[in-house]
């Protein structure tokens, strides 16, 4: 069964540094999402992406965040200047259409020192 | 505003028993979904129920949706130790671009 893959599985970065989290969604899916989950807390919506543009974003997704689909397969989340509070698990998900089941990757654990 | 809040926060049962988890939400929705998360892993989609549906089954899972009360329940029948996980409800808005997750119920099934 096709799956969403995320790399790296664990990223350790110094505060203030830029970080790029990478995702390869399922190939025939058209909708892409990023979520984050701070340890022990709920999964928080960050952004959705469709037709090469952001469709919806949350209050968390401020100017420090950006997403890109640089080619036909990758979907990236960039945090420009990381803060301690950015430490979390970041999940990528994709779905064939909107309001359909989303398929999640296993996440990237981001640790900011 | 909060959306998709589950209760109980944690549930511990014996293998073979049924587990019921509830979810409440506040805004209009297109659909409500239930996901499962094993520790340290991504979420796995279990079942989606649309706003015009009242009940849905999938194997040992039964989901109900009451849009007048803005609530849903997930029933897992004949639970197994392998069902131990966190369960989240998530609501999809009418636009289809935003999914909001609740805080989840941590289910522990004792063998």
Coordinates of C-alpha atoms in Angstrom, one line a residue:
Chain A
X1 CA 0.0 0.0 0.0
X2 CA 1.4 3.4 -0.9
X3 CA 2.5 5.5 2.1
X4 CA 3.6 9.0 3.0
X5 CA 7.3 9.2 3.8
X6 CA 9.0 11.9 5.9
X7 CA 12.6 12.7 6.4
X8 CA 14.5 13.0 8.6
X9 CA 12.9 11.0 11.4
X10 CA 14.7 13.2 13.9
X11 CA 16.2 16.6 13.4
X12 CA 18.3 18.5 16.1
X13 CA 18.9 22.2 15.4
X14 CA 20.2 25.2 17.2
X15 CA 17.8 27.9 18.1
X16 CA 17.7 30.6 15.3
X17 CA 18.7 28.2 12.6
X18 CA 16.6 27.3 9.6
X19 CA 15.2 23.8 9.2
X20 CA 13.5 22.1 6.3
X21 CA 11.3 19.1 6.9
X22 CA 10.7 16.9 3.9
X23 CA 7.7 14.8 2.9
X24 CA 6.8 12.6 -0.1
X25 CA 3.0 12.4 -0.3
X26 CA 1.2 9.6 -2.0
X27 CA 1.6 10.0 -5.7
X28 CA -1.9 10.5 -6.9
X29 CA -3.0 12.7 -4.0
X30 CA -3.8 16.3 -4.6
X31 CA -4.2 17.8 -1.1
X32 CA -1.2 18.1 1.3
X33 CA -1.1 19.1 4.9
X34 CA 1.3 19.8 7.8
X35 CA 0.5 19.2 11.4
X36 CA 2.5 19.4 14.6
X37 CA 2.2 17.6 17.9
X38 CA 3.9 18.9 21.0
X39 CA 4.8 16.0 23.2
X40 CA 1.7 14.6 24.9
X41 CA -0.6 17.2 23.4
X42 CA -3.1 17.3 20.5
X43 CA -2.3 17.3 16.8
X44 CA -2.5 20.9 15.6
X45 CA -3.3 21.9 12.1
X46 CA -0.6 24.1 10.5
X47 CA -1.4 24.4 6.8
X48 CA -3.0 22.8 3.8
X49 CA -1.8 23.0 0.2
X50 CA -3.7 22.4 -3.0
X51 CA -3.0 23.3 -6.6
X52 CA 0.4 24.7 -5.8
X53 CA -0.8 27.2 -3.2
X54 CA -1.7 27.4 0.4
X55 CA -5.4 26.8 0.9
X56 CA -5.7 27.3 4.6
X57 CA -3.4 28.1 7.5
X58 CA -3.6 28.3 11.2
X59 CA -2.5 31.0 13.6
X60 CA 0.6 28.9 14.3
X61 CA 1.7 29.2 10.7
X62 CA 3.2 32.7 10.9
X63 CA 5.9 34.4 8.7
X64 CA 8.6 32.0 10.0
X65 CA 6.9 29.1 8.3
X66 CA 6.7 28.3 4.6
X67 CA 5.7 25.4 2.5
X68 CA 6.8 24.4 -1.0
X69 CA 6.2 21.7 -3.5
X70 CA 9.5 22.1 -5.4
X71 CA 8.9 19.2 -7.8
X72 CA 6.2 16.6 -8.5
X73 CA 6.9 14.5 -5.5
X74 CA 8.3 16.4 -2.5
X75 CA 6.4 18.7 -0.1
X76 CA 8.5 20.7 2.3
X77 CA 8.0 22.7 5.5
X78 CA 10.6 25.3 6.3
X79 CA 11.0 27.1 9.5
X80 CA 13.2 30.1 9.0
X81 CA 14.5 31.0 12.5
X82 CA 13.6 28.2 14.9
X83 CA 12.6 28.9 18.5
X84 CA 12.6 26.5 21.5
X85 CA 8.8 26.2 21.3
X86 CA 9.1 24.8 17.8
X87 CA 10.2 21.5 19.3
X88 CA 7.5 19.0 18.4
X89 CA 6.7 16.1 16.1
X90 CA 5.8 17.4 12.6
X91 CA 3.5 15.3 10.6
X92 CA 2.8 15.5 6.9
X93 CA -0.4 14.1 5.4
X94 CA -2.0 13.8 2.0
X95 CA -5.4 13.0 0.6
X96 CA -6.8 12.3 -2.8
X97 CA -9.4 15.1 -2.5
X98 CA -10.5 17.5 0.2
X99 CA -12.7 16.1 3.0
X100 CA -11.3 12.6 2.4
X101 CA -9.3 10.4 4.7
X102 CA -5.8 11.7 5.2
X103 CA -2.7 9.5 5.1
X104 CA 0.0 10.4 7.5
X105 CA 3.7 9.9 7.6
X106 CA 5.4 8.8 10.7
X107 CA 6.6 12.3 11.5
X108 CA 9.8 14.2 12.0
X109 CA 10.8 14.8 15.6
X110 CA 12.3 18.4 15.7
X111 CA 14.4 19.2 18.7
X112 CA 15.5 22.8 19.1
X113 CA 18.5 23.4 21.5
Chain B
X1 CA -12.4 28.0 19.6
X2 CA -11.9 24.4 20.7
X3 CA -13.1 21.8 18.3
X4 CA -13.3 18.0 18.5
X5 CA -12.9 17.5 22.3
X6 CA -12.9 13.9 23.4
X7 CA -13.8 12.2 26.6
X8 CA -12.7 10.4 28.5
X9 CA -9.1 11.5 28.3
X10 CA -8.0 8.0 29.3
X11 CA -9.7 4.7 29.4
X12 CA -8.5 1.4 30.7
X13 CA -10.4 -1.8 30.0
X14 CA -10.0 -5.6 29.9
X15 CA -9.5 -7.4 26.7
X16 CA -12.9 -8.5 25.3
X17 CA -14.7 -5.5 26.7
X18 CA -16.2 -2.7 24.6
X19 CA -14.6 0.8 24.6
X20 CA -16.6 3.9 23.9
X21 CA -15.1 7.3 23.3
X22 CA -17.0 10.5 22.8
X23 CA -16.2 13.7 20.8
X24 CA -17.8 17.1 20.8
X25 CA -17.3 19.9 18.4
X26 CA -18.6 23.5 18.1
X27 CA -18.8 24.6 14.4
X28 CA -20.5 23.3 11.3
X29 CA -18.7 20.4 9.7
X30 CA -18.6 18.5 6.5
X31 CA -17.5 15.3 8.1
X32 CA -16.0 13.8 11.2
X33 CA -13.2 11.4 11.2
X34 CA -11.6 9.1 13.8
X35 CA -7.9 8.4 13.8
X36 CA -5.7 6.1 15.8
X37 CA -2.1 6.8 16.9
X38 CA 0.3 4.3 18.3
X39 CA 3.0 5.8 20.5
X40 CA 5.6 7.6 18.4
X41 CA 3.9 6.9 15.1
X42 CA 1.7 8.8 12.6
X43 CA -2.0 8.8 12.7
X44 CA -4.0 6.1 10.9
X45 CA -7.4 6.8 9.5
X46 CA -10.1 4.6 10.9
X47 CA -13.4 5.9 9.7
X48 CA -15.1 8.9 8.2
X49 CA -18.7 9.9 8.7
X50 CA -20.3 12.7 6.7
X51 CA -22.6 15.3 8.2
X52 CA -25.7 13.7 6.6
X53 CA -24.9 10.3 8.1
X54 CA -25.9 9.1 11.5
X55 CA -24.1 5.8 11.9
X56 CA -21.3 3.9 10.2
X57 CA -19.7 0.6 10.8
X58 CA -16.3 -0.8 9.9
X59 CA -15.3 -4.2 11.3
X60 CA -15.3 -3.9 15.1
X61 CA -15.8 -0.1 14.9
X62 CA -19.1 1.7 15.1
X63 CA -19.3 5.5 14.8
X64 CA -22.3 7.6 15.5
X65 CA -22.8 11.3 14.7
X66 CA -25.4 13.6 16.2
X67 CA -25.2 16.9 14.4
X68 CA -27.9 18.5 16.6
X69 CA -25.8 17.8 19.6
X70 CA -22.5 18.3 17.7
X71 CA -21.2 15.1 19.1
X72 CA -19.9 11.7 17.9
X73 CA -19.0 8.5 19.5
X74 CA -16.6 5.7 18.6
X75 CA -17.3 2.2 19.9
X76 CA -14.7 -0.5 19.6
X77 CA -16.3 -3.9 20.3
X78 CA -14.5 -6.9 21.7
X79 CA -11.3 -5.0 22.3
X80 CA -7.9 -6.5 22.0
X81 CA -4.6 -5.6 23.6
X82 CA -3.5 -4.5 20.1
X83 CA -6.1 -1.7 20.3
X84 CA -4.1 0.1 22.9
X85 CA -3.4 3.5 21.4
X86 CA -4.6 7.1 21.4
X87 CA -7.8 7.8 19.4
X88 CA -8.5 11.2 18.0
X89 CA -11.6 12.7 16.4
X90 CA -11.1 15.3 13.7
X91 CA -13.6 17.6 12.0
X92 CA -13.4 18.7 8.4
X93 CA -14.8 22.1 7.5
X94 CA -17.1 22.7 4.6
X95 CA -14.2 24.0 2.5
X96 CA -12.3 20.8 2.7
X97 CA -9.0 22.4 3.5
X98 CA -8.8 22.4 7.3
X99 CA -9.0 19.5 9.7
X100 CA -9.1 20.1 13.4
X101 CA -8.1 17.3 15.8
X102 CA -9.3 16.9 19.4
X103 CA -7.1 16.2 22.4
X104 CA -7.6 12.4 22.1
X105 CA -8.5 9.5 24.3
X106 CA -5.7 7.2 25.5
X107 CA -7.1 3.7 25.5
X108 CA -5.3 0.9 27.3
X109 CA -6.5 -2.6 26.9
X110 CA -5.3 -5.1 29.4
X111 CA -4.6 -8.7 28.3

